[in-house]
Amino acid sequence: MKSIRQKILVCFLAMTTAAAIVCGGLGVFMSYSSSQATLQQSMLALATETSNHVTYQIQSYTNAVTALGMVPSLSDPETPVDEKQSLLNQWVTEYDMMRGNVLTTSGMSLFDGNSYSDREYFQQAMQGKTWISTPTVSKITGELSLMVAAPLWQNGIPNSQVVGVVYLVPKETFLNDIMATIKVSENSSAYMIDKDGNTIADI
């Protein structure tokens, strides 16, 4: 039979081992929790910074298109189409866009002859709103494009009569380019979703 001393030693070793396991487990848990909290804060700050970057970029586009809709010569029916095209091309170049368009009140393009009347950005702009579309398949390129549209005001006077729609198309990769600047860790990735949960940009 084991002596009392042996029994006490066994009990002591068992308690010491159990305490070590509990303390070790608690330490691992605390370290994990701290790491997760730090990562969460870091990700939140990064997401906020990226959101602000995208918002700033899109706001610069909406400002440009809104101003374009107030150019009197674009709404003047006496201005030749080729002059309107030349003016639009200048804005496309100045603001580093891919292309632009001017639509009539029926949604027909002055330049390519396509109808855009079924597009939400056209319908919203006809109601006097500057509108940014979710990525839409372009009727010109067949690629996903982001359209920034604004009402074309009669005589360039805002909040007068809408006589058409203007839109500009940023570079098709600009959202992906922003996502590509996000670096969290070696195996991380970032993506952007729209209000319906669809992925609209990733890396």
Coordinates of N, CA and C in Angstrom, one line a residue:
M1 N 0.8 -1.2 0.0 CA 0.0 0.0 0.0 C 0.9 1.2 0.0
K2 N 0.4 2.3 -0.6 CA 1.1 3.5 -0.7 C 1.1 4.2 0.7
S3 N 2.2 4.8 1.0 CA 2.3 5.6 2.2 C 1.5 6.9 2.1
I4 N 1.2 7.5 3.2 CA 0.5 8.8 3.2 C 1.4 9.8 2.5
R5 N 2.7 9.7 2.7 CA 3.6 10.6 2.0 C 3.5 10.5 0.5
Q6 N 3.4 9.3 0.0 CA 3.3 9.1 -1.5 C 1.9 9.6 -2.0
K7 N 0.9 9.4 -1.2 CA -0.4 9.9 -1.6 C -0.5 11.4 -1.6
I8 N 0.2 12.0 -0.6 CA 0.2 13.5 -0.6 C 1.0 14.0 -1.8
L9 N 2.1 13.3 -2.1 CA 2.9 13.8 -3.3 C 2.2 13.6 -4.6
V10 N 1.5 12.5 -4.7 CA 0.7 12.3 -5.9 C -0.4 13.4 -6.1
C11 N -1.1 13.7 -5.0 CA -2.1 14.7 -5.0 C -1.5 16.1 -5.3
F12 N -0.4 16.4 -4.7 CA 0.3 17.6 -4.9 C 0.7 17.8 -6.4
L13 N 1.3 16.7 -7.0 CA 1.7 16.8 -8.4 C 0.5 16.9 -9.3
A14 N -0.6 16.2 -8.9 CA -1.8 16.3 -9.7 C -2.4 17.7 -9.7
M15 N -2.4 18.3 -8.5 CA -3.0 19.7 -8.4 C -2.1 20.7 -9.1
T16 N -0.7 20.5 -9.0 CA 0.2 21.4 -9.7 C 0.0 21.3 -11.2
T17 N -0.1 20.0 -11.7 CA -0.3 19.8 -13.1 C -1.6 20.5 -13.6
A18 N -2.6 20.3 -12.8 CA -3.9 20.8 -13.2 C -3.9 22.4 -13.2
A19 N -3.2 22.9 -12.2 CA -3.1 24.4 -12.1 C -2.3 24.9 -13.3
A20 N -1.2 24.2 -13.6 CA -0.4 24.6 -14.8 C -1.2 24.6 -16.1
I21 N -2.0 23.5 -16.2 CA -2.8 23.4 -17.4 C -3.8 24.6 -17.5
V22 N -4.5 24.8 -16.3 CA -5.5 25.9 -16.3 C -4.9 27.2 -16.6
C23 N -3.7 27.5 -15.9 CA -3.1 28.8 -16.1 C -2.6 28.9 -17.6
G24 N -2.0 27.8 -18.1 CA -1.6 27.9 -19.5 C -2.7 28.1 -20.5
G25 N -3.8 27.4 -20.2 CA -5.0 27.6 -21.1 C -5.6 29.0 -21.0
L26 N -5.6 29.5 -19.8 CA -6.1 30.9 -19.6 C -5.2 31.9 -20.2
G27 N -3.9 31.6 -20.2 CA -3.0 32.6 -20.8 C -3.1 32.5 -22.3
V28 N -3.3 31.3 -22.9 CA -3.5 31.2 -24.3 C -4.8 31.9 -24.7
F29 N -5.9 31.7 -23.9 CA -7.2 32.3 -24.2 C -7.1 33.8 -24.2
M30 N -6.4 34.4 -23.1 CA -6.3 35.8 -23.0 C -5.4 36.4 -24.2
S31 N -4.4 35.7 -24.5 CA -3.6 36.1 -25.7 C -4.4 36.1 -27.0
Y32 N -5.1 35.1 -27.1 CA -6.0 35.0 -28.3 C -7.0 36.1 -28.4
S33 N -7.7 36.3 -27.2 CA -8.7 37.3 -27.2 C -8.1 38.7 -27.4
S34 N -6.9 38.9 -26.9 CA -6.3 40.2 -27.1 C -5.9 40.4 -28.5
S35 N -5.4 39.3 -29.2 CA -5.0 39.4 -30.6 C -6.2 39.7 -31.5
Q36 N -7.3 39.0 -31.1 CA -8.6 39.2 -31.9 C -9.1 40.6 -31.8
A37 N -9.1 41.1 -30.6 CA -9.5 42.5 -30.3 C -8.7 43.5 -31.1
T38 N -7.4 43.3 -31.0 CA -6.5 44.2 -31.8 C -6.7 44.1 -33.3
L39 N -6.9 42.9 -33.8 CA -7.1 42.7 -35.2 C -8.4 43.3 -35.6
Q40 N -9.4 43.2 -34.8 CA -10.7 43.7 -35.1 C -10.7 45.3 -35.2
Q41 N -10.0 45.9 -34.2 CA -9.8 47.3 -34.2 C -9.0 47.8 -35.4
S42 N -8.0 47.0 -35.8 CA -7.2 47.4 -36.9 C -8.0 47.3 -38.2
M43 N -8.8 46.2 -38.3 CA -9.6 46.0 -39.5 C -10.7 47.1 -39.6
L44 N -11.3 47.4 -38.5 CA -12.3 48.5 -38.5 C -11.7 49.8 -39.0
A45 N -10.5 50.1 -38.4 CA -9.9 51.4 -38.8 C -9.5 51.4 -40.3
L46 N -9.0 50.2 -40.8 CA -8.6 50.1 -42.2 C -9.8 50.2 -43.1
A47 N -10.9 49.5 -42.7 CA -12.2 49.6 -43.5 C -12.7 51.0 -43.6
T48 N -12.7 51.7 -42.4 CA -13.1 53.1 -42.4 C -12.3 54.0 -43.3
E49 N -11.0 53.8 -43.2 CA -10.0 54.6 -44.1 C -10.3 54.3 -45.5
T50 N -10.5 53.1 -45.9 CA -10.7 52.7 -47.3 C -12.1 53.3 -47.7
S51 N -13.1 53.2 -46.9 CA -14.4 53.7 -47.2 C -14.3 55.2 -47.5
N52 N -13.6 55.9 -46.6 CA -13.4 57.4 -46.8 C -12.7 57.7 -48.2
H53 N -11.7 56.8 -48.5 CA -11.0 57.0 -49.8 C -11.9 56.8 -50.9
V54 N -12.7 55.8 -50.9 CA -13.7 55.5 -52.0 C -14.7 56.7 -52.1
T55 N -15.2 57.1 -50.9 CA -16.2 58.2 -50.9 C -15.6 59.5 -51.5
Y56 N -14.4 59.8 -51.1 CA -13.7 61.0 -51.6 C -13.6 60.9 -53.2
Q57 N -13.2 59.7 -53.6 CA -13.0 59.5 -55.1 C -14.3 59.6 -55.8
I58 N -15.3 59.0 -55.3 CA -16.6 59.1 -56.0 C -17.2 60.5 -55.9
Q59 N -17.0 61.2 -54.8 CA -17.5 62.5 -54.7 C -16.8 63.4 -55.7
S60 N -15.6 63.2 -56.0 CA -14.9 64.0 -57.0 C -15.5 63.8 -58.4
Y61 N -15.9 62.5 -58.6 CA -16.6 62.2 -59.9 C -18.0 62.8 -60.0
T62 N -18.7 62.8 -58.9 CA -20.1 63.3 -58.9 C -20.0 64.9 -59.1
N63 N -19.0 65.5 -58.5 CA -18.9 66.9 -58.6 C -18.6 67.3 -60.1
A64 N -17.8 66.5 -60.7 CA -17.4 66.7 -62.1 C -18.6 66.6 -63.0
V65 N -19.4 65.5 -62.8 CA -20.6 65.3 -63.7 C -21.7 66.3 -63.4
T66 N -21.9 66.7 -62.2 CA -22.9 67.7 -61.8 C -22.5 69.0 -62.6
A67 N -21.3 69.4 -62.5 CA -20.8 70.6 -63.2 C -21.0 70.5 -64.7
L68 N -20.7 69.3 -65.3 CA -20.9 69.1 -66.7 C -22.3 69.3 -67.1
G69 N -23.3 68.9 -66.3 CA -24.7 69.1 -66.6 C -25.1 70.5 -66.6
M70 N -24.3 71.4 -66.1 CA -24.6 72.8 -66.1 C -23.9 73.6 -67.2
V71 N -23.3 72.9 -68.1 CA -22.6 73.6 -69.2 C -23.6 74.0 -70.3
P72 N -23.9 75.3 -70.5 CA -25.0 75.7 -71.4 C -24.9 75.1 -72.8
S73 N -23.7 75.0 -73.4 CA -23.6 74.5 -74.8 C -24.1 73.1 -74.9
L74 N -24.0 72.3 -73.9 CA -24.4 70.9 -74.0 C -25.9 70.8 -74.1
S75 N -26.6 71.7 -73.5 CA -28.1 71.7 -73.5 C -28.7 72.5 -74.6
D76 N -27.8 73.2 -75.3 CA -28.3 74.1 -76.4 C -28.5 73.2 -77.7
P77 N -29.7 73.2 -78.2 CA -30.0 72.3 -79.4 C -29.3 72.9 -80.6
E78 N -28.8 74.1 -80.6 CA -28.2 74.7 -81.7 C -26.7 74.3 -81.8
T79 N -26.2 73.8 -80.7 CA -24.8 73.4 -80.7 C -24.6 72.1 -81.5
P80 N -23.7 72.1 -82.5 CA -23.5 70.8 -83.3 C -23.0 69.7 -82.4
V81 N -23.4 68.5 -82.8 CA -23.1 67.3 -82.1 C -21.6 67.1 -81.9
D82 N -20.9 67.4 -83.0 CA -19.4 67.2 -82.9 C -18.8 68.1 -81.9
E83 N -19.3 69.3 -81.7 CA -18.8 70.2 -80.7 C -19.1 69.7 -79.3
K84 N -20.3 69.1 -79.1 CA -20.7 68.5 -77.9 C -19.7 67.3 -77.5
Q85 N -19.5 66.5 -78.6 CA -18.6 65.4 -78.4 C -17.2 65.9 -78.0
S86 N -16.7 66.9 -78.7 CA -15.4 67.5 -78.4 C -15.3 68.0 -76.9
L87 N -16.4 68.7 -76.5 CA -16.4 69.2 -75.1 C -16.4 68.1 -74.1
L88 N -17.2 67.0 -74.4 CA -17.2 65.9 -73.5 C -15.9 65.2 -73.4
N89 N -15.2 65.1 -74.5 CA -13.9 64.4 -74.6 C -12.9 65.2 -73.7
Q90 N -13.0 66.5 -73.7 CA -12.1 67.4 -72.9 C -12.3 67.0 -71.4
W91 N -13.6 66.9 -71.0 CA -13.9 66.6 -69.6 C -13.4 65.2 -69.2
V92 N -13.6 64.2 -70.2 CA -13.1 62.9 -69.9 C -11.6 62.9 -69.7
T93 N -10.8 63.6 -70.5 CA -9.4 63.7 -70.4 C -9.0 64.4 -69.1
E94 N -9.7 65.5 -68.8 CA -9.3 66.3 -67.6 C -9.5 65.6 -66.3
Y95 N -10.6 64.8 -66.3 CA -10.9 64.0 -65.0 C -10.5 62.6 -65.1
D96 N -9.7 62.2 -66.1 CA -9.1 60.9 -66.2 C -10.2 59.8 -66.2
M97 N -11.2 60.0 -67.0 CA -12.3 59.1 -67.2 C -12.0 58.2 -68.4
M98 N -12.9 57.1 -68.5 CA -12.8 56.3 -69.6 C -13.5 56.8 -70.8
R99 N -14.7 57.3 -70.6 CA -15.6 57.9 -71.6 C -16.7 58.6 -71.0
G100 N -17.6 59.2 -71.9 CA -18.8 59.9 -71.4 C -19.8 59.8 -72.4
N101 N -21.0 60.4 -72.1 CA -22.1 60.3 -73.0 C -23.1 61.5 -72.7
V102 N -23.9 61.8 -73.7 CA -25.0 62.8 -73.5 C -26.3 62.1 -74.1
L103 N -27.3 62.0 -73.2 CA -28.5 61.4 -73.6 C -29.7 62.4 -73.7
T104 N -30.6 62.1 -74.6 CA -31.8 62.9 -74.8 C -32.8 62.5 -73.7
T105 N -33.9 63.2 -73.6 CA -34.9 62.9 -72.6 C -35.5 61.6 -72.8
S106 N -35.4 61.0 -74.0 CA -35.9 59.6 -74.3 C -34.9 58.6 -74.0
G107 N -33.7 59.0 -73.6 CA -32.6 58.0 -73.3 C -31.7 57.6 -74.4
M108 N -31.9 58.3 -75.6 CA -31.0 58.0 -76.7 C -29.7 58.8 -76.6
S109 N -28.6 58.1 -77.0 CA -27.3 58.8 -77.0 C -27.2 59.7 -78.2
L110 N -26.6 60.8 -78.0 CA -26.3 61.7 -79.2 C -25.2 61.2 -80.0
F111 N -24.4 60.3 -79.4 CA -23.1 59.9 -80.1 C -23.1 58.5 -80.6
D112 N -23.6 57.5 -79.9 CA -23.5 56.1 -80.3 C -24.9 55.5 -80.8
G113 N -26.0 56.3 -80.6 CA -27.3 55.8 -81.1 C -27.9 54.8 -80.3
N114 N -27.3 54.4 -79.2 CA -27.9 53.4 -78.3 C -29.0 54.0 -77.4
S115 N -29.9 53.2 -76.9 CA -30.9 53.7 -75.9 C -30.5 53.2 -74.6
Y116 N -30.5 54.2 -73.6 CA -30.2 53.9 -72.2 C -31.3 54.1 -71.3
S117 N -32.5 54.2 -71.9 CA -33.7 54.5 -71.1 C -34.0 53.5 -70.0
D118 N -33.5 52.3 -70.1 CA -33.8 51.3 -69.1 C -32.8 51.3 -67.9
R119 N -31.8 52.2 -68.0 CA -30.8 52.2 -67.0 C -31.3 53.1 -65.8
E120 N -31.0 52.6 -64.6 CA -31.5 53.3 -63.4 C -30.8 54.7 -63.3
Y121 N -29.5 54.8 -63.7 CA -28.9 56.1 -63.6 C -29.5 57.1 -64.5
F122 N -30.0 56.7 -65.7 CA -30.7 57.6 -66.6 C -32.0 58.1 -65.9
Q123 N -32.8 57.1 -65.4 CA -34.1 57.4 -64.8 C -34.0 58.3 -63.6
Q124 N -32.9 58.1 -62.8 CA -32.7 58.9 -61.6 C -32.3 60.3 -62.0
A125 N -31.4 60.4 -63.0 CA -30.9 61.7 -63.4 C -32.0 62.6 -64.1
M126 N -33.0 61.9 -64.7 CA -34.1 62.6 -65.3 C -35.0 63.2 -64.3
Q127 N -34.9 62.7 -63.0 CA -35.6 63.3 -61.9 C -34.9 64.4 -61.2
G128 N -33.7 64.8 -61.8 CA -33.0 65.9 -61.2 C -31.9 65.5 -60.3
K129 N -31.6 64.2 -60.2 CA -30.6 63.7 -59.2 C -29.3 63.3 -59.9
T130 N -28.2 63.6 -59.2 CA -26.9 63.0 -59.6 C -26.8 61.6 -59.0
W131 N -26.5 60.7 -59.9 CA -26.7 59.3 -59.5 C -25.4 58.5 -59.9
I132 N -25.0 57.6 -58.9 CA -23.9 56.7 -59.2 C -24.5 55.3 -59.2
S133 N -24.3 54.6 -60.3 CA -24.8 53.2 -60.5 C -23.9 52.2 -59.8
T134 N -24.5 51.1 -59.5 CA -23.7 49.9 -59.1 C -23.1 49.5 -60.5
P135 N -22.0 48.7 -60.4 CA -21.4 48.3 -61.6 C -22.4 47.6 -62.6
T136 N -22.4 48.2 -63.8 CA -23.4 47.8 -64.8 C -22.7 47.3 -66.1
V137 N -23.2 46.3 -66.8 CA -22.6 45.9 -68.0 C -22.8 46.9 -69.1
S138 N -21.6 47.5 -69.6 CA -21.7 48.5 -70.5 C -22.2 48.1 -71.9
K139 N -23.1 48.9 -72.5 CA -23.5 48.6 -73.8 C -22.5 48.8 -74.9
I140 N -21.4 49.5 -74.5 CA -20.3 49.9 -75.4 C -19.2 48.9 -75.4
T141 N -18.8 48.5 -74.2 CA -17.6 47.6 -74.0 C -18.0 46.2 -73.6
G142 N -19.2 46.0 -73.0 CA -19.5 44.7 -72.5 C -18.9 44.4 -71.2
E143 N -18.2 45.4 -70.6 CA -17.5 45.2 -69.3 C -18.3 45.8 -68.2
L144 N -18.1 45.4 -67.0 CA -18.7 46.0 -65.8 C -18.2 47.4 -65.7
S145 N -19.0 48.4 -65.6 CA -18.6 49.8 -65.5 C -19.5 50.5 -64.5
L146 N -18.9 51.5 -63.9 CA -19.6 52.4 -62.9 C -20.0 53.7 -63.6
M147 N -21.3 54.0 -63.7 CA -21.7 55.2 -64.4 C -22.0 56.3 -63.3
V148 N -21.5 57.5 -63.6 CA -21.9 58.6 -62.8 C -22.7 59.6 -63.6
A149 N -24.0 59.7 -63.4 CA -24.9 60.5 -64.2 C -25.4 61.7 -63.5
A150 N -25.8 62.7 -64.3 CA -26.4 63.9 -63.7 C -27.3 64.5 -64.7
P151 N -28.3 65.3 -64.3 CA -29.3 65.9 -65.2 C -28.6 67.0 -66.0
L152 N -29.0 67.1 -67.3 CA -28.5 68.2 -68.1 C -29.6 69.3 -68.1
W153 N -29.2 70.4 -67.5 CA -30.2 71.5 -67.2 C -30.3 72.4 -68.4
Q154 N -31.5 72.9 -68.6 CA -31.8 73.8 -69.7 C -31.0 75.1 -69.5
N155 N -30.2 75.5 -70.5 CA -29.4 76.7 -70.5 C -28.4 76.7 -69.3
G156 N -28.1 75.5 -68.8 CA -27.1 75.3 -67.8 C -27.6 75.8 -66.4
I157 N -28.9 76.1 -66.2 CA -29.4 76.6 -65.0 C -29.9 75.5 -64.1
P158 N -29.2 75.2 -63.0 CA -29.6 74.1 -62.1 C -31.0 74.3 -61.6
N159 N -31.7 73.1 -61.4 CA -33.0 73.1 -60.8 C -34.0 73.8 -61.7
S160 N -33.7 73.9 -63.0 CA -34.7 74.4 -64.0 C -35.4 73.2 -64.7
Q161 N -35.2 73.1 -66.0 CA -35.9 72.0 -66.7 C -34.8 71.0 -67.1
V162 N -35.0 69.7 -66.8 CA -34.1 68.7 -67.3 C -34.3 68.4 -68.7
V163 N -33.3 68.6 -69.6 CA -33.4 68.4 -71.0 C -32.6 67.3 -71.5
G164 N -32.0 66.5 -70.6 CA -31.2 65.3 -71.0 C -30.4 64.8 -69.8
V165 N -29.5 64.0 -70.1 CA -28.7 63.4 -69.0 C -27.2 63.3 -69.6
V166 N -26.3 63.6 -68.7 CA -24.9 63.4 -69.0 C -24.3 62.3 -68.1
Y167 N -23.4 61.5 -68.5 CA -22.7 60.6 -67.6 C -21.3 60.5 -68.0
L168 N -20.5 60.2 -67.0 CA -19.1 59.8 -67.2 C -18.8 58.5 -66.6
V169 N -17.8 57.8 -67.2 CA -17.4 56.5 -66.7 C -16.0 56.5 -66.2
P170 N -15.8 56.3 -64.9 CA -14.4 56.2 -64.4 C -13.7 54.9 -64.9
K171 N -12.5 54.8 -64.7 CA -11.7 53.6 -65.1 C -12.4 52.4 -64.5
E172 N -12.5 51.4 -65.3 CA -13.3 50.2 -64.8 C -12.6 49.5 -63.6
T173 N -11.3 49.7 -63.5 CA -10.5 49.0 -62.4 C -10.3 49.9 -61.2
F174 N -11.0 51.1 -61.1 CA -10.6 52.0 -60.0 C -10.9 51.4 -58.7
L175 N -12.1 50.7 -58.5 CA -12.4 50.1 -57.2 C -11.4 49.0 -56.9
N176 N -11.1 48.2 -57.9 CA -10.1 47.1 -57.6 C -8.7 47.7 -57.3
D177 N -8.4 48.8 -57.9 CA -7.1 49.4 -57.6 C -7.1 49.9 -56.2
I178 N -8.2 50.4 -55.7 CA -8.2 50.8 -54.3 C -8.1 49.6 -53.3
M179 N -8.8 48.5 -53.7 CA -8.8 47.3 -52.9 C -7.3 46.8 -52.9
A180 N -6.6 46.9 -54.0 CA -5.3 46.4 -54.0 C -4.3 47.1 -53.1
T181 N -4.7 48.3 -52.6 CA -3.8 49.0 -51.7 C -3.9 48.5 -50.3
I182 N -4.9 47.7 -50.0 CA -5.2 47.2 -48.6 C -4.3 46.0 -48.3
K183 N -3.4 46.2 -47.4 CA -2.5 45.1 -46.9 C -2.7 44.8 -45.5
V184 N -3.2 43.6 -45.1 CA -3.4 43.3 -43.7 C -2.4 42.3 -43.3
S185 N -2.2 41.2 -44.0 CA -1.2 40.2 -43.8 C -0.9 39.5 -45.1
E186 N 0.1 38.6 -45.0 CA 0.6 37.9 -46.2 C -0.6 37.2 -46.9
N187 N -1.4 36.5 -46.1 CA -2.5 35.7 -46.7 C -3.9 36.4 -46.7
S188 N -3.9 37.7 -46.5 CA -5.2 38.4 -46.5 C -5.6 38.8 -47.8
S189 N -6.9 39.1 -47.9 CA -7.5 39.7 -49.1 C -8.6 40.7 -48.7
A190 N -9.0 41.5 -49.6 CA -10.0 42.5 -49.4 C -11.0 42.5 -50.5
Y191 N -12.3 42.8 -50.2 CA -13.3 42.9 -51.3 C -14.3 43.9 -50.8
M192 N -15.1 44.4 -51.8 CA -16.1 45.4 -51.6 C -17.5 44.8 -52.1
I193 N -18.5 45.0 -51.3 CA -19.8 44.5 -51.7 C -20.8 45.7 -51.8
D194 N -21.8 45.5 -52.6 CA -22.8 46.6 -52.8 C -23.9 46.3 -51.7
K195 N -25.0 47.2 -51.8 CA -26.1 47.1 -50.8 C -26.8 45.8 -50.8
D196 N -26.7 45.0 -52.0 CA -27.4 43.8 -52.1 C -26.5 42.6 -51.7
G197 N -25.3 42.9 -51.3 CA -24.4 41.8 -50.9 C -23.6 41.2 -52.1
N198 N -23.6 41.8 -53.2 CA -22.9 41.4 -54.4 C -21.4 41.9 -54.3
T199 N -20.5 41.1 -54.7 CA -19.1 41.6 -54.7 C -18.9 42.5 -55.9
I200 N -18.4 43.7 -55.7 CA -18.2 44.6 -56.8 C -16.7 45.0 -57.0
A201 N -15.9 44.6 -56.1 CA -14.4 44.8 -56.3 C -13.7 43.9 -55.3
D202 N -12.6 43.3 -55.8 CA -11.8 42.5 -55.0 C -10.4 42.4 -55.5
I203 N -9.5 41.7 -54.8 CA -8.1 41.6 -55.3 C -7.7 40.1 -55.3

